PDB file of C-alpha atoms in Angstrom:
ATOM      1  CA  UNK A   1     116.344 100.421 131.402  1.00 70.00           C
ATOM      2  CA  UNK A   2     113.016  98.657 131.720  1.00 76.00           C
ATOM      3  CA  UNK A   3     111.297 102.011 131.220  1.00 81.00           C
ATOM      4  CA  UNK A   4     113.289 102.739 128.126  1.00 84.00           C
ATOM      5  CA  UNK A   5     112.502  99.430 126.624  1.00 85.00           C
ATOM      6  CA  UNK A   6     108.730  99.883 127.319  1.00 89.00           C
ATOM      7  CA  UNK A   7     108.822 103.333 125.889  1.00 88.00           C
ATOM      8  CA  UNK A   8     110.458 102.074 122.760  1.00 91.00           C
ATOM      9  CA  UNK A   9     107.888  99.373 122.260  1.00 93.00           C
ATOM     10  CA  UNK A  10     105.100 101.860 122.833  1.00 93.00           C
ATOM     11  CA  UNK A  11     106.518 104.133 120.243  1.00 94.00           C
ATOM     12  CA  UNK A  12     106.973 101.253 117.775  1.00 94.00           C
ATOM     13  CA  UNK A  13     103.300 100.114 118.380  1.00 95.00           C
ATOM     14  CA  UNK A  14     102.088 103.665 117.805  1.00 96.00           C
ATOM     15  CA  UNK A  15     104.005 104.006 114.554  1.00 96.00           C
ATOM     16  CA  UNK A  16     102.722 100.684 113.205  1.00 96.00           C
ATOM     17  CA  UNK A  17      99.156 101.484 114.321  1.00 96.00           C
ATOM     18  CA  UNK A  18      99.267 104.937 112.740  1.00 96.00           C
ATOM     19  CA  UNK A  19     100.638 103.362 109.501  1.00 95.00           C
ATOM     20  CA  UNK A  20      97.703 100.993 109.387  1.00 94.00           C
ATOM     21  CA  UNK A  21      95.193 103.727 110.075  1.00 95.00           C
ATOM     22  CA  UNK A  22      96.823 106.093 107.547  1.00 93.00           C
ATOM     23  CA  UNK A  23      96.926 103.422 104.978  1.00 88.00           C
ATOM     24  CA  UNK A  24      93.298 102.398 105.481  1.00 87.00           C
ATOM     25  CA  UNK A  25      91.712 105.856 105.989  1.00 89.00           C
ATOM     26  CA  UNK A  26      94.132 108.418 104.516  1.00 89.00           C
ATOM     27  CA  UNK A  27      95.682 111.243 106.497  1.00 92.00           C
ATOM     28  CA  UNK A  28      92.685 113.535 106.669  1.00 92.00           C
ATOM     29  CA  UNK A  29      90.319 110.926 108.149  1.00 93.00           C
ATOM     30  CA  UNK A  30      92.793 109.363 110.450  1.00 94.00           C
ATOM     31  CA  UNK A  31      92.237 110.270 114.079  1.00 94.00           C
ATOM     32  CA  UNK A  32      94.574 110.045 117.103  1.00 94.00           C
ATOM     33  CA  UNK A  33      91.990 108.146 119.208  1.00 94.00           C
ATOM     34  CA  UNK A  34      91.625 105.567 116.530  1.00 95.00           C
ATOM     35  CA  UNK A  35      95.420 105.089 116.338  1.00 96.00           C
ATOM     36  CA  UNK A  36      95.733 104.823 120.102  1.00 95.00           C
ATOM     37  CA  UNK A  37      92.971 102.289 120.290  1.00 95.00           C
ATOM     38  CA  UNK A  38      94.625 100.223 117.536  1.00 96.00           C
ATOM     39  CA  UNK A  39      97.957 100.474 119.301  1.00 95.00           C
ATOM     40  CA  UNK A  40      96.468  99.436 122.582  1.00 95.00           C
ATOM     41  CA  UNK A  41      97.767 102.532 124.447  1.00 93.00           C
ATOM     42  CA  UNK A  42      96.101 105.504 126.151  1.00 93.00           C
ATOM     43  CA  UNK A  43      95.704 108.795 124.401  1.00 91.00           C
ATOM     44  CA  UNK A  44      97.919 110.287 126.980  1.00 92.00           C
ATOM     45  CA  UNK A  45     100.767 107.994 126.100  1.00 92.00           C
ATOM     46  CA  UNK A  46     100.329 108.836 122.421  1.00 94.00           C
ATOM     47  CA  UNK A  47     100.437 112.557 123.007  1.00 92.00           C
ATOM     48  CA  UNK A  48     103.528 111.972 125.083  1.00 93.00           C
ATOM     49  CA  UNK A  49     105.339 110.457 122.195  1.00 94.00           C
ATOM     50  CA  UNK A  50     103.696 112.375 119.391  1.00 94.00           C
ATOM     51  CA  UNK A  51     101.957 115.676 120.371  1.00 94.00           C
ATOM     52  CA  UNK A  52     100.403 116.083 116.879  1.00 93.00           C
ATOM     53  CA  UNK A  53      99.142 113.866 113.997  1.00 94.00           C
ATOM     54  CA  UNK A  54     101.633 115.578 111.729  1.00 93.00           C
ATOM     55  CA  UNK A  55     104.564 114.577 113.880  1.00 94.00           C
ATOM     56  CA  UNK A  56     103.256 110.966 113.904  1.00 95.00           C
ATOM     57  CA  UNK A  57     102.836 110.951 110.046  1.00 95.00           C
ATOM     58  CA  UNK A  58     106.366 112.299 109.719  1.00 94.00           C
ATOM     59  CA  UNK A  59     107.621 109.420 111.989  1.00 95.00           C
ATOM     60  CA  UNK A  60     105.752 106.871 109.739  1.00 96.00           C
ATOM     61  CA  UNK A  61     107.389 108.372 106.628  1.00 95.00           C
ATOM     62  CA  UNK A  62     110.815 108.240 108.170  1.00 95.00           C
ATOM     63  CA  UNK A  63     110.289 104.590 109.220  1.00 96.00           C
ATOM     64  CA  UNK A  64     109.127 103.744 105.672  1.00 95.00           C
ATOM     65  CA  UNK A  65     112.193 105.451 104.185  1.00 95.00           C
ATOM     66  CA  UNK A  66     114.394 103.324 106.405  1.00 95.00           C
ATOM     67  CA  UNK A  67     112.461 100.175 105.192  1.00 94.00           C
ATOM     68  CA  UNK A  68     113.058 101.138 101.640  1.00 94.00           C
ATOM     69  CA  UNK A  69     116.763 101.704 102.235  1.00 94.00           C
ATOM     70  CA  UNK A  70     117.122  98.322 103.817  1.00 92.00           C
ATOM     71  CA  UNK A  71     115.390  96.779 100.708  1.00 89.00           C
ATOM     72  CA  UNK A  72     118.018  98.390  98.614  1.00 90.00           C
ATOM     73  CA  UNK A  73     120.840  97.467 101.003  1.00 88.00           C
ATOM     74  CA  UNK A  74     119.928  93.775 100.801  1.00 80.00           C
ATOM     75  CA  UNK A  75     120.845  93.946  97.167  1.00 68.00           C
ATOM     76  CA  UNK A  76     124.135  95.698  97.989  1.00 61.00           C
ATOM     77  CA  UNK A  77     123.216  99.050  96.367  1.00 52.00           C
ATOM     78  CA  UNK A  78     124.729 102.472  97.209  1.00 49.00           C
ATOM     79  CA  UNK A  79     122.784 105.446  98.473  1.00 48.00           C
ATOM     80  CA  UNK A  80     122.110 108.269  96.033  1.00 47.00           C
ATOM     81  CA  UNK A  81     124.761 110.966  95.736  1.00 41.00           C
ATOM     82  CA  UNK A  82     124.431 113.781  98.177  1.00 41.00           C
ATOM     83  CA  UNK A  83     122.096 111.903 100.608  1.00 40.00           C
ATOM     84  CA  UNK A  84     122.903 110.716 104.070  1.00 37.00           C
ATOM     85  CA  UNK A  85     121.523 107.312 105.119  1.00 37.00           C
ATOM     86  CA  UNK A  86     118.780 107.567 107.601  1.00 33.00           C
ATOM     87  CA  UNK A  87     119.885 104.466 109.452  1.00 30.00           C
ATOM     88  CA  UNK A  88     123.187 102.479 109.822  1.00 27.00           C
ATOM     89  CA  UNK A  89     121.530  99.493 108.229  1.00 28.00           C
ATOM     90  CA  UNK A  90     122.014 101.139 104.842  1.00 27.00           C
ATOM     91  CA  UNK A  91     125.513  99.952 103.655  1.00 28.00           C
ATOM     92  CA  UNK A  92     127.375 100.157 100.451  1.00 31.00           C
ATOM     93  CA  UNK A  93     129.903 102.232  98.591  1.00 31.00           C
ATOM     94  CA  UNK A  94     129.713 105.926  98.440  1.00 33.00           C
ATOM     95  CA  UNK A  95     128.636 108.230  95.639  1.00 32.00           C
ATOM     96  CA  UNK A  96     130.055 107.378  92.431  1.00 34.00           C
ATOM     97  CA  UNK A  97     131.031 103.772  93.661  1.00 33.00           C
ATOM     98  CA  UNK A  98     130.109 100.641  91.902  1.00 32.00           C
ATOM     99  CA  UNK A  99     126.558  99.420  91.712  1.00 34.00           C
ATOM    100  CA  UNK A 100     127.121  96.599  94.132  1.00 33.00           C
ATOM    101  CA  UNK A 101     127.848  92.925  94.241  1.00 27.00           C
ATOM    102  CA  UNK A 102     124.309  91.900  93.118  1.00 28.00           C
ATOM    103  CA  UNK A 103     124.938  92.636  89.499  1.00 38.00           C
ATOM    104  CA  UNK A 104     124.886  95.379  86.867  1.00 84.00           C
ATOM    105  CA  UNK A 105     122.829  98.541  87.557  1.00 91.00           C
ATOM    106  CA  UNK A 106     119.848  97.654  85.412  1.00 92.00           C
ATOM    107  CA  UNK A 107     119.586  94.255  87.032  1.00 91.00           C
ATOM    108  CA  UNK A 108     119.743  95.864  90.508  1.00 92.00           C
ATOM    109  CA  UNK A 109     117.037  98.199  89.574  1.00 93.00           C
ATOM    110  CA  UNK A 110     114.768  95.335  88.538  1.00 91.00           C
ATOM    111  CA  UNK A 111     115.529  93.342  91.717  1.00 91.00           C
ATOM    112  CA  UNK A 112     114.944  96.183  94.094  1.00 92.00           C
ATOM    113  CA  UNK A 113     111.680  97.271  92.299  1.00 90.00           C
ATOM    114  CA  UNK A 114     110.407  93.699  92.748  1.00 88.00           C
ATOM    115  CA  UNK A 115     111.264  93.811  96.410  1.00 90.00           C
ATOM    116  CA  UNK A 116     109.629  97.158  96.739  1.00 90.00           C
ATOM    117  CA  UNK A 117     106.312  95.684  95.286  1.00 86.00           C
ATOM    118  CA  UNK A 118     106.487  92.825  97.749  1.00 84.00           C
ATOM    119  CA  UNK A 119     107.138  95.229 100.614  1.00 87.00           C
ATOM    120  CA  UNK A 120     104.154  97.438  99.581  1.00 86.00           C
ATOM    121  CA  UNK A 121     101.927  94.354  99.775  1.00 82.00           C
ATOM    122  CA  UNK A 122     103.212  93.139 103.187  1.00 85.00           C
ATOM    123  CA  UNK A 123     104.360  96.172 105.138  1.00 90.00           C
ATOM    124  CA  UNK A 124     101.757  98.725 106.238  1.00 91.00           C
ATOM    125  CA  UNK A 125     104.524 101.177 107.347  1.00 94.00           C
ATOM    126  CA  UNK A 126     106.089 101.128 103.844  1.00 92.00           C
ATOM    127  CA  UNK A 127     102.667 101.431 102.150  1.00 89.00           C
ATOM    128  CA  UNK A 128     101.497 104.281 104.372  1.00 91.00           C
ATOM    129  CA  UNK A 129     104.786 106.085 103.995  1.00 92.00           C
ATOM    130  CA  UNK A 130     104.352 106.252 100.181  1.00 90.00           C
ATOM    131  CA  UNK A 131     100.686 107.046 100.557  1.00 87.00           C
ATOM    132  CA  UNK A 132     101.368 109.998 102.897  1.00 90.00           C
ATOM    133  CA  UNK A 133     104.037 111.409 100.610  1.00 84.00           C
ATOM    134  CA  UNK A 134     101.347 111.858  97.866  1.00 79.00           C
ATOM    135  CA  UNK A 135      98.400 112.616 100.088  1.00 83.00           C
ATOM    136  CA  UNK A 136      96.880 116.034  98.951  1.00 82.00           C
ATOM    137  CA  UNK A 137      95.546 116.800 102.409  1.00 85.00           C
ATOM    138  CA  UNK A 138      99.161 117.152 103.720  1.00 83.00           C
ATOM    139  CA  UNK A 139     101.600 119.889 103.121  1.00 75.00           C
ATOM    140  CA  UNK A 140     105.346 119.302 102.873  1.00 69.00           C
ATOM    141  CA  UNK A 141     105.112 115.460 103.163  1.00 68.00           C
ATOM    142  CA  UNK A 142     107.762 113.649 101.017  1.00 73.00           C
ATOM    143  CA  UNK A 143     107.902 110.176 102.357  1.00 81.00           C
ATOM    144  CA  UNK A 144     110.159 107.543 100.978  1.00 92.00           C
ATOM    145  CA  UNK A 145     109.232 108.656  97.377  1.00 91.00           C
ATOM    146  CA  UNK A 146     111.977 111.323  97.383  1.00 91.00           C
ATOM    147  CA  UNK A 147     114.708 108.794  98.388  1.00 94.00           C
ATOM    148  CA  UNK A 148     113.404 106.371  95.812  1.00 95.00           C
ATOM    149  CA  UNK A 149     113.484 108.997  93.101  1.00 94.00           C
ATOM    150  CA  UNK A 150     116.998 110.086  93.838  1.00 95.00           C
ATOM    151  CA  UNK A 151     118.234 106.527  94.047  1.00 95.00           C
ATOM    152  CA  UNK A 152     116.596 105.536  90.668  1.00 96.00           C
ATOM    153  CA  UNK A 153     118.031 108.573  89.019  1.00 96.00           C
ATOM    154  CA  UNK A 154     121.502 107.871  90.351  1.00 95.00           C
ATOM    155  CA  UNK A 155     121.444 104.199  89.388  1.00 94.00           C
ATOM    156  CA  UNK A 156     120.274 104.966  85.812  1.00 95.00           C
ATOM    157  CA  UNK A 157     122.924 107.590  85.356  1.00 95.00           C
ATOM    158  CA  UNK A 158     125.488 104.895  86.502  1.00 93.00           C
ATOM    159  CA  UNK A 159     123.843 102.474  84.082  1.00 94.00           C
ATOM    160  CA  UNK A 160     124.339 105.043  81.315  1.00 94.00           C
ATOM    161  CA  UNK A 161     127.930 105.601  82.130  1.00 93.00           C
ATOM    162  CA  UNK A 162     128.609 101.836  82.040  1.00 92.00           C
ATOM    163  CA  UNK A 163     127.046 101.596  78.556  1.00 92.00           C
ATOM    164  CA  UNK A 164     124.048  99.552  79.803  1.00 93.00           C
ATOM    165  CA  UNK A 165     121.402 101.799  78.266  1.00 93.00           C
ATOM    166  CA  UNK A 166     120.399 101.625  74.594  1.00 93.00           C
ATOM    167  CA  UNK A 167     121.772 104.233  72.288  1.00 92.00           C
ATOM    168  CA  UNK A 168     119.731 107.468  72.524  1.00 94.00           C
ATOM    169  CA  UNK A 169     118.084 106.587  75.856  1.00 95.00           C
ATOM    170  CA  UNK A 170     118.209 109.450  78.382  1.00 96.00           C
ATOM    171  CA  UNK A 171     118.966 108.208  81.848  1.00 96.00           C
ATOM    172  CA  UNK A 172     116.743 111.134  83.200  1.00 96.00           C
ATOM    173  CA  UNK A 173     113.834 110.211  80.997  1.00 95.00           C
ATOM    174  CA  UNK A 174     114.198 106.544  81.905  1.00 95.00           C
ATOM    175  CA  UNK A 175     114.240 107.421  85.634  1.00 96.00           C
ATOM    176  CA  UNK A 176     111.078 109.423  85.244  1.00 95.00           C
ATOM    177  CA  UNK A 177     109.285 106.569  83.671  1.00 93.00           C
ATOM    178  CA  UNK A 178     110.444 104.035  86.359  1.00 93.00           C
ATOM    179  CA  UNK A 179     109.677 106.368  89.265  1.00 93.00           C
ATOM    180  CA  UNK A 180     106.281 107.284  87.893  1.00 91.00           C
ATOM    181  CA  UNK A 181     105.318 103.586  87.292  1.00 89.00           C
ATOM    182  CA  UNK A 182     106.538 102.540  90.816  1.00 86.00           C
ATOM    183  CA  UNK A 183     104.921 105.472  92.598  1.00 85.00           C
ATOM    184  CA  UNK A 184     101.733 104.820  90.770  1.00 84.00           C
ATOM    185  CA  UNK A 185     101.805 101.199  91.972  1.00 78.00           C
ATOM    186  CA  UNK A 186     102.476 102.443  95.510  1.00 76.00           C
ATOM    187  CA  UNK A 187      99.480 104.782  95.198  1.00 72.00           C
ATOM    188  CA  UNK A 188      97.262 102.038  94.013  1.00 72.00           C
ATOM    189  CA  UNK A 189      98.385  99.765  96.905  1.00 64.00           C
ATOM    190  CA  UNK A 190      97.780 102.567  99.585  1.00 60.00           C
ATOM    191  CA  UNK A 191      94.646 104.137  98.346  1.00 61.00           C
ATOM    192  CA  UNK A 192      92.771 101.400  96.459  1.00 58.00           C
ATOM    193  CA  UNK A 193      94.158  98.253  98.098  1.00 57.00           C
ATOM    194  CA  UNK A 194      95.282  97.161  94.709  1.00 61.00           C
ATOM    195  CA  UNK A 195      96.903  93.663  94.829  1.00 65.00           C
ATOM    196  CA  UNK A 196     100.593  93.862  93.801  1.00 69.00           C
ATOM    197  CA  UNK A 197     102.526  90.882  92.807  1.00 73.00           C
ATOM    198  CA  UNK A 198     106.034  90.162  91.493  1.00 75.00           C
ATOM    199  CA  UNK A 199     104.376  89.034  88.223  1.00 80.00           C
ATOM    200  CA  UNK A 200     103.100  92.607  87.728  1.00 81.00           C
ATOM    201  CA  UNK A 201     106.601  93.877  88.101  1.00 83.00           C
ATOM    202  CA  UNK A 202     107.906  91.168  85.669  1.00 86.00           C
ATOM    203  CA  UNK A 203     105.336  92.387  83.043  1.00 88.00           C
ATOM    204  CA  UNK A 204     106.424  95.975  83.538  1.00 88.00           C
ATOM    205  CA  UNK A 205     110.042  95.279  82.970  1.00 90.00           C
ATOM    206  CA  UNK A 206     109.182  92.987  80.015  1.00 91.00           C
ATOM    207  CA  UNK A 207     107.584  95.987  78.392  1.00 90.00           C
ATOM    208  CA  UNK A 208     110.340  98.493  79.307  1.00 91.00           C
ATOM    209  CA  UNK A 209     113.633  96.654  79.181  1.00 91.00           C
ATOM    210  CA  UNK A 210     113.706  95.988  75.404  1.00 90.00           C
ATOM    211  CA  UNK A 211     113.771  99.597  74.680  1.00 91.00           C
ATOM    212  CA  UNK A 212     115.954 100.619  77.711  1.00 92.00           C
ATOM    213  CA  UNK A 213     118.772  98.137  77.684  1.00 92.00           C
ATOM    214  CA  UNK A 214     121.624  98.091  75.303  1.00 90.00           C
ATOM    215  CA  UNK A 215     121.857  94.893  73.223  1.00 86.00           C
ATOM    216  CA  UNK A 216     124.409  92.395  74.352  1.00 79.00           C
ATOM    217  CA  UNK A 217     127.715  92.780  72.640  1.00 70.00           C
ATOM    218  CA  UNK A 218     128.195  90.460  69.736  1.00 68.00           C
ATOM    219  CA  UNK A 219     130.646  87.591  70.098  1.00 63.00           C
ATOM    220  CA  UNK A 220     133.624  88.233  67.791  1.00 60.00           C
ATOM    221  CA  UNK A 221     134.268  85.816  64.995  1.00 55.00           C
ATOM    222  CA  UNK A 222     137.043  83.261  65.478  1.00 59.00           C
ATOM    223  CA  UNK A 223     140.103  84.384  63.433  1.00 55.00           C
ATOM    224  CA  UNK A 224     141.366  82.330  60.568  1.00 54.00           C
ATOM    225  CA  UNK A 225     138.149  80.356  59.945  1.00 49.00           C
ATOM    226  CA  UNK A 226     135.967  81.347  56.960  1.00 50.00           C
ATOM    227  CA  UNK A 227     132.473  82.212  57.908  1.00 49.00           C
ATOM    228  CA  UNK A 228     131.054  79.406  55.781  1.00 52.00           C
ATOM    229  CA  UNK A 229     133.024  76.798  57.796  1.00 53.00           C
ATOM    230  CA  UNK A 230     132.419  78.206  61.289  1.00 50.00           C
ATOM    231  CA  UNK A 231     129.172  76.237  61.825  1.00 58.00           C
ATOM    232  CA  UNK A 232     126.493  77.176  64.178  1.00 59.00           C
ATOM    233  CA  UNK A 233     127.407  79.522  67.147  1.00 56.00           C
ATOM    234  CA  UNK A 234     127.787  77.640  70.388  1.00 55.00           C
ATOM    235  CA  UNK A 235     124.704  77.933  72.650  1.00 55.00           C
TER     236      UNK A 235
END
């Protein structure tokens, strides 16, 4: 049992150290000796857990995807249809279920995107996972970006079905805009150390939501009272 605990801690230290090195240097320039030094373990221990840099990068991507799913789960959101959660921590209704207890679909999208930006600023594993998924020096890397894209598409289709999108707005086109913007922010955070803040997300949604969201339903007039005698609408 003691050896298993020690091995798990070593593996976690290696994943975090690799994420920090990948986030700072990129995949191509990152070296296994640099990762082992940062983790405080021998190169032999590193090769025992991860025989290659690619396997280590894939583990960082998997850990980043789990972190992203947990961000969404904290808001009570479902997984995208057709996808299996990577960790038991991801909870919520199944495909086609309600958006969750946190609010309507658009509000959930705003809340989770804000939490994502905060996570990119604070969590090197999440930041490196997104960076590795778009790193041109790697082949076949997806990272958490694929899960995020499928989740956004599923949630906006749900919003469309619930009448939350403005007339004429395509949920697919809206999802492309949201995913492109958030993945762009993730790229800035991972490759250029761009400072991300909740205020930046608020500005983004202030620009996008007026054209995306359906207007609130108008309150029906009270029957039997002429319009001239109704007075100002209650606030």
